[in-house]
CSV table of N, CA and C in Angstrom, one decimal:
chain,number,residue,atom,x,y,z
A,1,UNK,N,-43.7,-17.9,64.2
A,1,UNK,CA,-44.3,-17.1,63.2
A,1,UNK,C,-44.2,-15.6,63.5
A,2,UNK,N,-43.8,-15.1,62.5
A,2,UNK,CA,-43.6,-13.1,62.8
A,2,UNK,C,-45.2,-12.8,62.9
A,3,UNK,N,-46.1,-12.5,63.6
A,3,UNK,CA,-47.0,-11.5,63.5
A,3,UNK,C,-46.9,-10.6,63.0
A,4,UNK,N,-45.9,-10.0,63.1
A,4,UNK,CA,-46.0,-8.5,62.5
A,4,UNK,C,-46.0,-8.3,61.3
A,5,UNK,N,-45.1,-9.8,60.8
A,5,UNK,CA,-45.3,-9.5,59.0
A,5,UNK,C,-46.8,-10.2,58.8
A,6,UNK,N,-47.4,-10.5,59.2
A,6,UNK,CA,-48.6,-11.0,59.0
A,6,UNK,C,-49.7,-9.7,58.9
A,7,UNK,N,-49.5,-9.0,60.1
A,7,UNK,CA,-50.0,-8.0,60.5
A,7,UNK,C,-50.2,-7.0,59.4
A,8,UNK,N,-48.6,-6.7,58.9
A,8,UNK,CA,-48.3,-6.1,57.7
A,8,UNK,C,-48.9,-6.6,56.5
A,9,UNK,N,-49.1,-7.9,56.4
A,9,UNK,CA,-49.9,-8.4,55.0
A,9,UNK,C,-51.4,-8.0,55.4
A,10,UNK,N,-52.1,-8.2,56.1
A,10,UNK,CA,-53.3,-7.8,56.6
A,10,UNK,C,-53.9,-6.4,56.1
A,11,UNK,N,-52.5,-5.4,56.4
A,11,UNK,CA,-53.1,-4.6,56.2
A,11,UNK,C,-53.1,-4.3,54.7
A,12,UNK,N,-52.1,-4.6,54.5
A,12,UNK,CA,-51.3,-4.5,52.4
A,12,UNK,C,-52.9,-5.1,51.9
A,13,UNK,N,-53.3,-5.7,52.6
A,13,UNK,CA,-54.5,-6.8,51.8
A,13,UNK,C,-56.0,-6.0,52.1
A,14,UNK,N,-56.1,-5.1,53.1
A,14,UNK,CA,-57.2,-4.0,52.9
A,14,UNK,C,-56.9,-3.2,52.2
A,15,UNK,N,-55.7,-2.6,51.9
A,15,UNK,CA,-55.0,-1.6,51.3
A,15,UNK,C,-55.7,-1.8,49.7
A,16,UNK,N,-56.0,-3.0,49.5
A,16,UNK,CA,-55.9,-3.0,48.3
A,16,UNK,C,-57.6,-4.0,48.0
A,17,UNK,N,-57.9,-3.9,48.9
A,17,UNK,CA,-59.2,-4.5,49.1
A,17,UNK,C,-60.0,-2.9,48.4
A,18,UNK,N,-59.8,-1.9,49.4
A,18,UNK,CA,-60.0,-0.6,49.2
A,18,UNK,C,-59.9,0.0,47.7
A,19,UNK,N,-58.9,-0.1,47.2
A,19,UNK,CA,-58.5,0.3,46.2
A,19,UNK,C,-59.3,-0.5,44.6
A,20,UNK,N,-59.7,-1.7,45.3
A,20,UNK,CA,-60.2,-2.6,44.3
A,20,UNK,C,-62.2,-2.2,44.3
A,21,UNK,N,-62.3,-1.5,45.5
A,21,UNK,CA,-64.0,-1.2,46.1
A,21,UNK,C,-63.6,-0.1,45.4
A,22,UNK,N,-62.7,1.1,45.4
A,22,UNK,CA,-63.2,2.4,45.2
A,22,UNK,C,-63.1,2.4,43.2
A,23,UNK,N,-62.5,1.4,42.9
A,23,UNK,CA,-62.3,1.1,41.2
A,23,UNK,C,-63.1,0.8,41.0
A,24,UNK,N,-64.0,0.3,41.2
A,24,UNK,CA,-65.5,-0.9,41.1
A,24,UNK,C,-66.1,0.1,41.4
A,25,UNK,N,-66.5,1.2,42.1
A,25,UNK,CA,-67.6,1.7,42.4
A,25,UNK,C,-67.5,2.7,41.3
A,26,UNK,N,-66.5,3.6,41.6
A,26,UNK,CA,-66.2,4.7,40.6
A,26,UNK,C,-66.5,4.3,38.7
A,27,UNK,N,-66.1,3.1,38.3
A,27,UNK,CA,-66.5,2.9,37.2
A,27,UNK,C,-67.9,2.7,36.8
A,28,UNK,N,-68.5,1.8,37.8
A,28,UNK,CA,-70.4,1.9,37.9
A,28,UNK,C,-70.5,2.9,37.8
A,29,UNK,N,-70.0,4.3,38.3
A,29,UNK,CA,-70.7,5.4,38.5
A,29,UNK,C,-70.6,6.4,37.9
A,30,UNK,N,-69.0,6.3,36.9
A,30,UNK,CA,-68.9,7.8,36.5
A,30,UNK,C,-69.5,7.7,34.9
A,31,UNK,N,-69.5,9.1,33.9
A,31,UNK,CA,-70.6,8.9,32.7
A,31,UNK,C,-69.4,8.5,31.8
A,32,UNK,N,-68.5,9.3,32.2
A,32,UNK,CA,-66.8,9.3,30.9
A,32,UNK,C,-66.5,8.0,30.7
A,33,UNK,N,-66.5,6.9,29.9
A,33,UNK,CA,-66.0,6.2,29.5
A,33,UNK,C,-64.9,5.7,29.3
A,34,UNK,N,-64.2,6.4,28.6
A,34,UNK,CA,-62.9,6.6,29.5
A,34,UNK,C,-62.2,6.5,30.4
A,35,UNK,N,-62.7,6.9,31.1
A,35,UNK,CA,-62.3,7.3,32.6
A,35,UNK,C,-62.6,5.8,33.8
A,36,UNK,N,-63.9,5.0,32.9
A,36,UNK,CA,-64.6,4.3,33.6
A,36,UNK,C,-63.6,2.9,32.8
A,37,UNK,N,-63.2,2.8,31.8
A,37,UNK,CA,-62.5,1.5,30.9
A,37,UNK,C,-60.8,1.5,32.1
A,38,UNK,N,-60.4,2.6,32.2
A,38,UNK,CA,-59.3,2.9,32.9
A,38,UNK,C,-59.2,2.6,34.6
A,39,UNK,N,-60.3,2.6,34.9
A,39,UNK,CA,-60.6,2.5,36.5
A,39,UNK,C,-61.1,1.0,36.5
A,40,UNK,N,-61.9,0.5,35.3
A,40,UNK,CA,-62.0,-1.3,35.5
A,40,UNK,C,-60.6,-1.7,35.6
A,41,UNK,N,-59.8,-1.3,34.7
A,41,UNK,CA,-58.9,-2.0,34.3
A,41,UNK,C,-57.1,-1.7,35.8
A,42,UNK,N,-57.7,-1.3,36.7
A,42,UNK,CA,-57.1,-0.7,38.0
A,42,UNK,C,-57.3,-1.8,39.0
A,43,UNK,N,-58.9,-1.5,38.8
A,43,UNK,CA,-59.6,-2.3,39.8
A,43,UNK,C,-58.8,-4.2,39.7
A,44,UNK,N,-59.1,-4.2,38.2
A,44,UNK,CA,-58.6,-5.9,37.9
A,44,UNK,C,-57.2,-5.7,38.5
A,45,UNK,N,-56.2,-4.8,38.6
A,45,UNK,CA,-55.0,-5.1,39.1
A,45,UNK,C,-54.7,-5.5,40.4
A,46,UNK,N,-55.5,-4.3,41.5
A,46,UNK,CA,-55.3,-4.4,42.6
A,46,UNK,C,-56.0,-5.6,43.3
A,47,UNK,N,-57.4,-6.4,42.3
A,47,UNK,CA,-57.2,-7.9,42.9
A,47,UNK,C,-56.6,-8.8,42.5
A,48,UNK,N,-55.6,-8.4,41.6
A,48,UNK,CA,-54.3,-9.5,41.1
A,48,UNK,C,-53.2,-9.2,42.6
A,49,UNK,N,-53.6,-7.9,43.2
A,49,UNK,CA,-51.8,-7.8,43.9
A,49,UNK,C,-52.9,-8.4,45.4
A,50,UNK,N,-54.0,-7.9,45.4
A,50,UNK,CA,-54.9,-8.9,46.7
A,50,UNK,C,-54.3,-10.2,46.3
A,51,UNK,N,-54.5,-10.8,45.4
A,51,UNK,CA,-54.5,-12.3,44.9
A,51,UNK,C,-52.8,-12.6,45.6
A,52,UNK,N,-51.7,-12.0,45.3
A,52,UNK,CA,-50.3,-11.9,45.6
A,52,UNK,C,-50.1,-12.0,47.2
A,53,UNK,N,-51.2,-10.8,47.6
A,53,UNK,CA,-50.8,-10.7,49.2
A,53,UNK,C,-51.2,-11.7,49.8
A,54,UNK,N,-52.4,-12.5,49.9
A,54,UNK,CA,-53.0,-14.0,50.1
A,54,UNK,C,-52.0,-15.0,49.9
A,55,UNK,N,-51.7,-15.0,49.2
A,55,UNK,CA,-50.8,-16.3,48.8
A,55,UNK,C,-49.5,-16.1,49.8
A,56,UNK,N,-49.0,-14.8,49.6
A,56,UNK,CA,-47.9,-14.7,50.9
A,56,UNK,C,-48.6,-14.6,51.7
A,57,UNK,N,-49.6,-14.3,52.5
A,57,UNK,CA,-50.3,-14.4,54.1
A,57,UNK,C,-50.4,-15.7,53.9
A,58,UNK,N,-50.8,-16.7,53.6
A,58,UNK,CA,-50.6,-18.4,53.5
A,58,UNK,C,-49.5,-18.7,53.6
A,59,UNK,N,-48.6,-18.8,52.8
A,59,UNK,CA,-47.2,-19.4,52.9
A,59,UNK,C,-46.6,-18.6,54.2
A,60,UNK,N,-46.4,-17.6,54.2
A,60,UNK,CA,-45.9,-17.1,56.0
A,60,UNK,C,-46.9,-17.4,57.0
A,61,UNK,N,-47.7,-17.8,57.3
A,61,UNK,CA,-49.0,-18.1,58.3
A,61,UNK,C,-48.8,-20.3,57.9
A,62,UNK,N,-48.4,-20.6,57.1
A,62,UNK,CA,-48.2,-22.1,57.7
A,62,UNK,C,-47.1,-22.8,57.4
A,63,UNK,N,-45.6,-21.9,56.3
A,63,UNK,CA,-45.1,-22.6,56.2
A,63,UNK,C,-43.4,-21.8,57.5
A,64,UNK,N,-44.2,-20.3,57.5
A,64,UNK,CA,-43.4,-19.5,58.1
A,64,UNK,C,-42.3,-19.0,57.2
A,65,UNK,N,-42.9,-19.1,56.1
A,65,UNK,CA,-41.1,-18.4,54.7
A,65,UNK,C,-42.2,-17.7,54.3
A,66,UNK,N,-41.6,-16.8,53.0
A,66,UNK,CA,-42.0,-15.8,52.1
A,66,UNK,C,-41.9,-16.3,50.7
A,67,UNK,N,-42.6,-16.7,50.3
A,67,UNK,CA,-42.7,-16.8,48.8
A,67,UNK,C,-41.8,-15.5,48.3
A,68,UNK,N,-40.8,-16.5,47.0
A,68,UNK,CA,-40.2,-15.3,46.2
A,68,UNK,C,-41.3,-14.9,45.5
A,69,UNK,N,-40.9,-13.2,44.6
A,69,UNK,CA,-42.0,-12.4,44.0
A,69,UNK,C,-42.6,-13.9,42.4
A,70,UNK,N,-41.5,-14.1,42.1
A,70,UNK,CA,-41.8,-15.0,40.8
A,70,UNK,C,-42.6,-16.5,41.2
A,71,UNK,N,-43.3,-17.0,42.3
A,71,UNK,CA,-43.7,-17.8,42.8
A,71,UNK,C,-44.8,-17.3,43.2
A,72,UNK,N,-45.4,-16.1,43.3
A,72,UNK,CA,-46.9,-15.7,43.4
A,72,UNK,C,-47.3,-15.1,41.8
A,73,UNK,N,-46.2,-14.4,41.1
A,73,UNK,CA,-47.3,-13.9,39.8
A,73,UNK,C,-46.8,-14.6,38.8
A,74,UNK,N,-48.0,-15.2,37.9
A,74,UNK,CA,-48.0,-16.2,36.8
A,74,UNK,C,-48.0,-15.3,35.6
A,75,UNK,N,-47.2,-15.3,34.9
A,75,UNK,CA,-47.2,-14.4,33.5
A,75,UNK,C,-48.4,-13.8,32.3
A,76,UNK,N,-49.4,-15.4,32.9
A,76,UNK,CA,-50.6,-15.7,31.9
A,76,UNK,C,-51.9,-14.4,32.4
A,77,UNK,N,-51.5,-14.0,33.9
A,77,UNK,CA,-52.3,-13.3,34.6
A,77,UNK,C,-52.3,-11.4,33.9
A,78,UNK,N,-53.0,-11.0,34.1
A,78,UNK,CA,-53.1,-9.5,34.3
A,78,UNK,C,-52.4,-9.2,35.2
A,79,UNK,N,-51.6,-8.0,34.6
A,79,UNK,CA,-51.0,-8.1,35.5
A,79,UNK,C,-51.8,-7.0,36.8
A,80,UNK,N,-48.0,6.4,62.1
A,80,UNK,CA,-48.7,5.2,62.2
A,80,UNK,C,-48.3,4.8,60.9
A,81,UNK,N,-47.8,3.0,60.6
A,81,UNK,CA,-47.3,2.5,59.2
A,81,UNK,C,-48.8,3.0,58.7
A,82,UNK,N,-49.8,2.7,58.9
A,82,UNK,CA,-51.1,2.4,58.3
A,82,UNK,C,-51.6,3.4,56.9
A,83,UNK,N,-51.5,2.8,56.0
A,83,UNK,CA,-52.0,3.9,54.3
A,83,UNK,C,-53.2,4.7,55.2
A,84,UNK,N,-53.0,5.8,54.7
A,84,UNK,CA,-54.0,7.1,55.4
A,84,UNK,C,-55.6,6.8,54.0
A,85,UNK,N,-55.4,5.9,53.5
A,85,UNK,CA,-56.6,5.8,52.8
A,85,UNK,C,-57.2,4.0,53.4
A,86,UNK,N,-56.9,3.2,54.3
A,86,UNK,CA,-57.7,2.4,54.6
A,86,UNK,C,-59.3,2.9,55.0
A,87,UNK,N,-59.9,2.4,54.2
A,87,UNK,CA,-61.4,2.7,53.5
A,87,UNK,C,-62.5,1.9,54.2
A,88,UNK,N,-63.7,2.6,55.0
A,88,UNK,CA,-65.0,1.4,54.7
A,88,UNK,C,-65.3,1.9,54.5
A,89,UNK,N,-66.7,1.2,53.9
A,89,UNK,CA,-67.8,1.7,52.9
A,89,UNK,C,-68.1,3.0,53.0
A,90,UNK,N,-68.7,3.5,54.2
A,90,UNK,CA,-68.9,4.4,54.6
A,90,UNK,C,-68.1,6.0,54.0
A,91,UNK,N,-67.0,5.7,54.4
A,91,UNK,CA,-65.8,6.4,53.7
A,91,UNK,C,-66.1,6.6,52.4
A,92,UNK,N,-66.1,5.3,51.3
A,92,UNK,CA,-65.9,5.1,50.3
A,92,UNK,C,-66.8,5.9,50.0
A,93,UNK,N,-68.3,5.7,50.1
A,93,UNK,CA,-69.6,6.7,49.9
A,93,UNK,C,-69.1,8.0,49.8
A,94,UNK,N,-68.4,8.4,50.7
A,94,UNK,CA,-68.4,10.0,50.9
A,94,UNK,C,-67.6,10.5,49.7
A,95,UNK,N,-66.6,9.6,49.5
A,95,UNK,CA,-65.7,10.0,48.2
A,95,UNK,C,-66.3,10.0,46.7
A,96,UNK,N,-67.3,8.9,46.7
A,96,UNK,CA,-67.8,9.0,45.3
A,96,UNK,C,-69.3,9.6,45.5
A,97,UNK,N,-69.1,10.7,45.3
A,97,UNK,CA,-70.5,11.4,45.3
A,97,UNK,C,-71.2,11.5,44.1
A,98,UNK,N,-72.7,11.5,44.1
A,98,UNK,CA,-73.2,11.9,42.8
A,98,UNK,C,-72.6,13.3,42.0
A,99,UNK,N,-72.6,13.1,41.1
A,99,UNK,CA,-72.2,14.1,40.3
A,99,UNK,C,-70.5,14.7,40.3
A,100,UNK,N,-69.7,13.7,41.0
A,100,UNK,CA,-68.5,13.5,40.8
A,100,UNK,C,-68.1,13.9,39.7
A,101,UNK,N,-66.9,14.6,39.2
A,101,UNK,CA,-66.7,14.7,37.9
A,101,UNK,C,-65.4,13.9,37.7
A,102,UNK,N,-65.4,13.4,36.1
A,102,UNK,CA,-64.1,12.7,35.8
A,102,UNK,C,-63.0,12.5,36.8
A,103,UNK,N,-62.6,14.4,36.5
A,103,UNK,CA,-61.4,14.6,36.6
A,103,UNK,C,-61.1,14.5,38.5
A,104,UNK,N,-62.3,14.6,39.6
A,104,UNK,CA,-62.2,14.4,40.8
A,104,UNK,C,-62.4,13.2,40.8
A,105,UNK,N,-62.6,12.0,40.4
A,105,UNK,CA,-62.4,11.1,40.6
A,105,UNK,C,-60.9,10.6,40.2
A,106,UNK,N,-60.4,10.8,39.2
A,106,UNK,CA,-59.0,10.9,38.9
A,106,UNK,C,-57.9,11.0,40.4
A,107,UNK,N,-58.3,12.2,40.8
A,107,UNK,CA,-57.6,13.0,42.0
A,107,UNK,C,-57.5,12.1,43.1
A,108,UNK,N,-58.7,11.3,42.9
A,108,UNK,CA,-59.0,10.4,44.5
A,108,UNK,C,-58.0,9.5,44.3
A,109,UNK,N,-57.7,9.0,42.7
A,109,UNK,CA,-57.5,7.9,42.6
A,109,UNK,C,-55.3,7.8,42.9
A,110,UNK,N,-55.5,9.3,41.9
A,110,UNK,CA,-53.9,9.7,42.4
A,110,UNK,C,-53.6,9.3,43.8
A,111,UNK,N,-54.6,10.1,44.7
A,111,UNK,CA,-54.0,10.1,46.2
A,111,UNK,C,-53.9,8.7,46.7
A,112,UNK,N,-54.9,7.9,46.3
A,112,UNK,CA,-54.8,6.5,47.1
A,112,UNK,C,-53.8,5.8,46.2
A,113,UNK,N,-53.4,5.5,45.4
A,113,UNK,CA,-52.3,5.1,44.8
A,113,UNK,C,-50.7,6.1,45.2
A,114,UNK,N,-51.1,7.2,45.5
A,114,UNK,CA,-49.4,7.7,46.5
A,114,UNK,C,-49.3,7.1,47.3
A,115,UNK,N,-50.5,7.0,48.0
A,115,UNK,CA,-50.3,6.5,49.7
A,115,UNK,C,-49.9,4.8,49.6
A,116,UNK,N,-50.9,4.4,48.6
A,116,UNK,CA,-50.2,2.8,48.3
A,116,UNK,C,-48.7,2.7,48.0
A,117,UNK,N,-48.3,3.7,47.3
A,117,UNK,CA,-46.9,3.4,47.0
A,117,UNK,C,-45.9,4.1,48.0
A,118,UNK,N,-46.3,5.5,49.3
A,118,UNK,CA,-45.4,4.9,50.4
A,118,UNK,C,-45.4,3.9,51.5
A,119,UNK,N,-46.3,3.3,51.3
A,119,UNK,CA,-46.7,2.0,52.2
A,119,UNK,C,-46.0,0.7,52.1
A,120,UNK,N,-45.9,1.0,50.6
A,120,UNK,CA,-45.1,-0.4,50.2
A,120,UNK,C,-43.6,-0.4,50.3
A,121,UNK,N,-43.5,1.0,50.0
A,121,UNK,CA,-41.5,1.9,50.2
A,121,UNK,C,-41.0,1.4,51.4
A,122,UNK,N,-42.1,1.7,52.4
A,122,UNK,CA,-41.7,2.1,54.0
A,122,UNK,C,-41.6,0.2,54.5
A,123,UNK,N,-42.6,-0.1,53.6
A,123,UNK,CA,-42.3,-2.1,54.2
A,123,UNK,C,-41.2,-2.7,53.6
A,124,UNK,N,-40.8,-2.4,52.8
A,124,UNK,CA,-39.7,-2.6,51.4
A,124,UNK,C,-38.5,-2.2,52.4
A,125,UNK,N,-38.4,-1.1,53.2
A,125,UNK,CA,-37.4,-1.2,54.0
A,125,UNK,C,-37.4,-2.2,55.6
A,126,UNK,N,-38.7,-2.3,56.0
A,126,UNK,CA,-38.9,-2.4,57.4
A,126,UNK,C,-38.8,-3.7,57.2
A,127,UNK,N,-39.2,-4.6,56.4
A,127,UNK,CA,-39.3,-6.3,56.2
A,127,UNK,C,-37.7,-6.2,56.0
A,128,UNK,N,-37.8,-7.5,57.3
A,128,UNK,CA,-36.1,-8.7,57.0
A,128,UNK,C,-35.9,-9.2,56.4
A,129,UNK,N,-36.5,-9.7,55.7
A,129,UNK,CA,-36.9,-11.0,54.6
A,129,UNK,C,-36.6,-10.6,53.0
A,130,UNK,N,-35.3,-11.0,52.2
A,130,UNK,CA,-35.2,-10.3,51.2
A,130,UNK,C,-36.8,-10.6,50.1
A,131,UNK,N,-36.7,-11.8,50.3
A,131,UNK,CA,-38.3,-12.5,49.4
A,131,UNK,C,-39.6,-11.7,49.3
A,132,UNK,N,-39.9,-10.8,51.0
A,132,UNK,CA,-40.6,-10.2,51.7
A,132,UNK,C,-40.0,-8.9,51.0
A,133,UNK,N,-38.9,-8.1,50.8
A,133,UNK,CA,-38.6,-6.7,50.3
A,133,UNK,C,-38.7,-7.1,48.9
A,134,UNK,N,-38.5,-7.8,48.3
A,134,UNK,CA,-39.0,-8.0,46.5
A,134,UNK,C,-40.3,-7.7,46.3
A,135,UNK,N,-41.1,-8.8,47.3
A,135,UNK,CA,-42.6,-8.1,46.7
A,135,UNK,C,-42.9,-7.0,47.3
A,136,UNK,N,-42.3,-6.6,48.0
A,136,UNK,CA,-43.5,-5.1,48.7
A,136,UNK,C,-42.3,-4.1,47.2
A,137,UNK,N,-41.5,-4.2,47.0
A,137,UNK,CA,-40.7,-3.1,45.9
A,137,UNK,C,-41.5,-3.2,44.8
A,138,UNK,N,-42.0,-4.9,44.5
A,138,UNK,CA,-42.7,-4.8,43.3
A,138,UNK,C,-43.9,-4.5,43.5
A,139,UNK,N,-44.6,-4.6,44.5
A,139,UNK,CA,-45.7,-4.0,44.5
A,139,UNK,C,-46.1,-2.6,44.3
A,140,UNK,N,-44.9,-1.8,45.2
A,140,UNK,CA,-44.6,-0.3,44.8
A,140,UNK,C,-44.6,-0.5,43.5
A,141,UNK,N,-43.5,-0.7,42.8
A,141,UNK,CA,-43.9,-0.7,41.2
A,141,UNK,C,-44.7,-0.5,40.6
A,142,UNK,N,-45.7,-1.4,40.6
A,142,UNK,CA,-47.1,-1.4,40.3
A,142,UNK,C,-48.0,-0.3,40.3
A,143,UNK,N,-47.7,0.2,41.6
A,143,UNK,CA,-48.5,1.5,42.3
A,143,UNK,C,-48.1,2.7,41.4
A,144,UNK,N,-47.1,2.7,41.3
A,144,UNK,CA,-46.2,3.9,40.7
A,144,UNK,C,-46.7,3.8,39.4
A,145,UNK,N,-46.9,3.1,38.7
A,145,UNK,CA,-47.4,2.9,37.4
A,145,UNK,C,-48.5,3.2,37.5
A,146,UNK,N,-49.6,2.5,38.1
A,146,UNK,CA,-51.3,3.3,38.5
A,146,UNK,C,-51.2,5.3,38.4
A,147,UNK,N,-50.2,5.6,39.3
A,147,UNK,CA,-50.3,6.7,39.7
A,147,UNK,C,-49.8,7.3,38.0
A,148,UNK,N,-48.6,7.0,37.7
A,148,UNK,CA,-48.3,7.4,36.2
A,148,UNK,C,-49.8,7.2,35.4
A,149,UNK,N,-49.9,6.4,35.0
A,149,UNK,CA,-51.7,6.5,34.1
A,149,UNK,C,-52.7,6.7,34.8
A,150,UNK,N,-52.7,7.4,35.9
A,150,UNK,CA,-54.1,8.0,36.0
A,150,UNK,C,-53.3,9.8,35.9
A,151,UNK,N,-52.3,9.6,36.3
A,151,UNK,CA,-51.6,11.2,35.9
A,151,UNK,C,-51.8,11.8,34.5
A,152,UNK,N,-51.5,10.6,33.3
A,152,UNK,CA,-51.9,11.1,32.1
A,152,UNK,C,-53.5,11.2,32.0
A,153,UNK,N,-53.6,10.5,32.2
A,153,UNK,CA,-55.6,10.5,32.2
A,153,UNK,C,-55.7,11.6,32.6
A,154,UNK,N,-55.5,12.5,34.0
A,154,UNK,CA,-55.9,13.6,34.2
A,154,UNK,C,-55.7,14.9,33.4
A,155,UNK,N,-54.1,14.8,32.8
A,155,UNK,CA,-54.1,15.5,31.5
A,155,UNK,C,-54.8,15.4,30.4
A,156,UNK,N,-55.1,14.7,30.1
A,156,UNK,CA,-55.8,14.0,28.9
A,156,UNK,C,-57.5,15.2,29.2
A,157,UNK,N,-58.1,14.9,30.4
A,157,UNK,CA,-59.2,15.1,31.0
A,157,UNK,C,-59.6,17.1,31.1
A,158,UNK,N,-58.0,17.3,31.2
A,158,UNK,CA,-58.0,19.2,31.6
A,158,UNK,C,-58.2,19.3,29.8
């Protein structure tokens, strides 16, 4: 069994554990509507790609392969290495403060979605496993598009 890719989904799977807490909190919390419909709708993604990294930490942890990318996402669905934004709570608090506005929550959300998408770049090359470089590219994908609509959002917001 590779540990390291394990190790690597581990973290891909806080990465986005994080990302799924700071969506959920920020939308409870901010007044803009907007802002809060756009950040549910984030949050639902990043536990669709938790949902993706689970299923590959399973199949590599008992069968020792990599599920291809089209073998974890179902159509019907919604759709140091270490990301400099792995989050606890604690952290998370500090970022969502009262009286946050919109457009700084926007900002948070850009930054954790760059750092998501060099994380996935940098695994996308470092994984041996072509099965294993499909999903972390599409995962980047993913990211890249978060970061594209919360980019408009923040113009939208100025």
């Amino acid at each position: 069994m590779d540990e390291n890719a394990l190790d690597v989904l581990e973290t891909a799977m806080q990465l986005e554990k994080d990302g799924l807490r700071f969506y959920h909190q920020v939308s409870e919390n901010i007044e803009d509507k907007q802002v809060a419909d756009v950040f549910q709708k984030l949050g639902r993604d990043e536990a669709d790609h938790l949902e993706f990294l689970e299923m590959q930490y399973e199949s590599l942890a008992k069968s020792e392969s990599w599920m291809v990318f089209q073998e974890l996402y179902r159509e019907d669905e919604t759709a140091d290495d270490r990301p400099a934004h792995l989050l606890d709570n604690e952290k998370i608090h500090h970022l969502i403060h009262e009286g946050m506005t919109s457009a700084q929550a926007v900002k948070v959300g850009i930054k954790l979605e760059k750092d998501s998408v060099r994380f996935y770049e940098l695994q996308s090359k470092s994984c041996g496993d072509p099965s294993g470089q499909q999903m972390y590219l599409k995962l980047m994908d993913f990211e890249k598009g978060h970061v594209k609509d919360l980019e408009t959002l923040l113009k939208k917001l100025k």
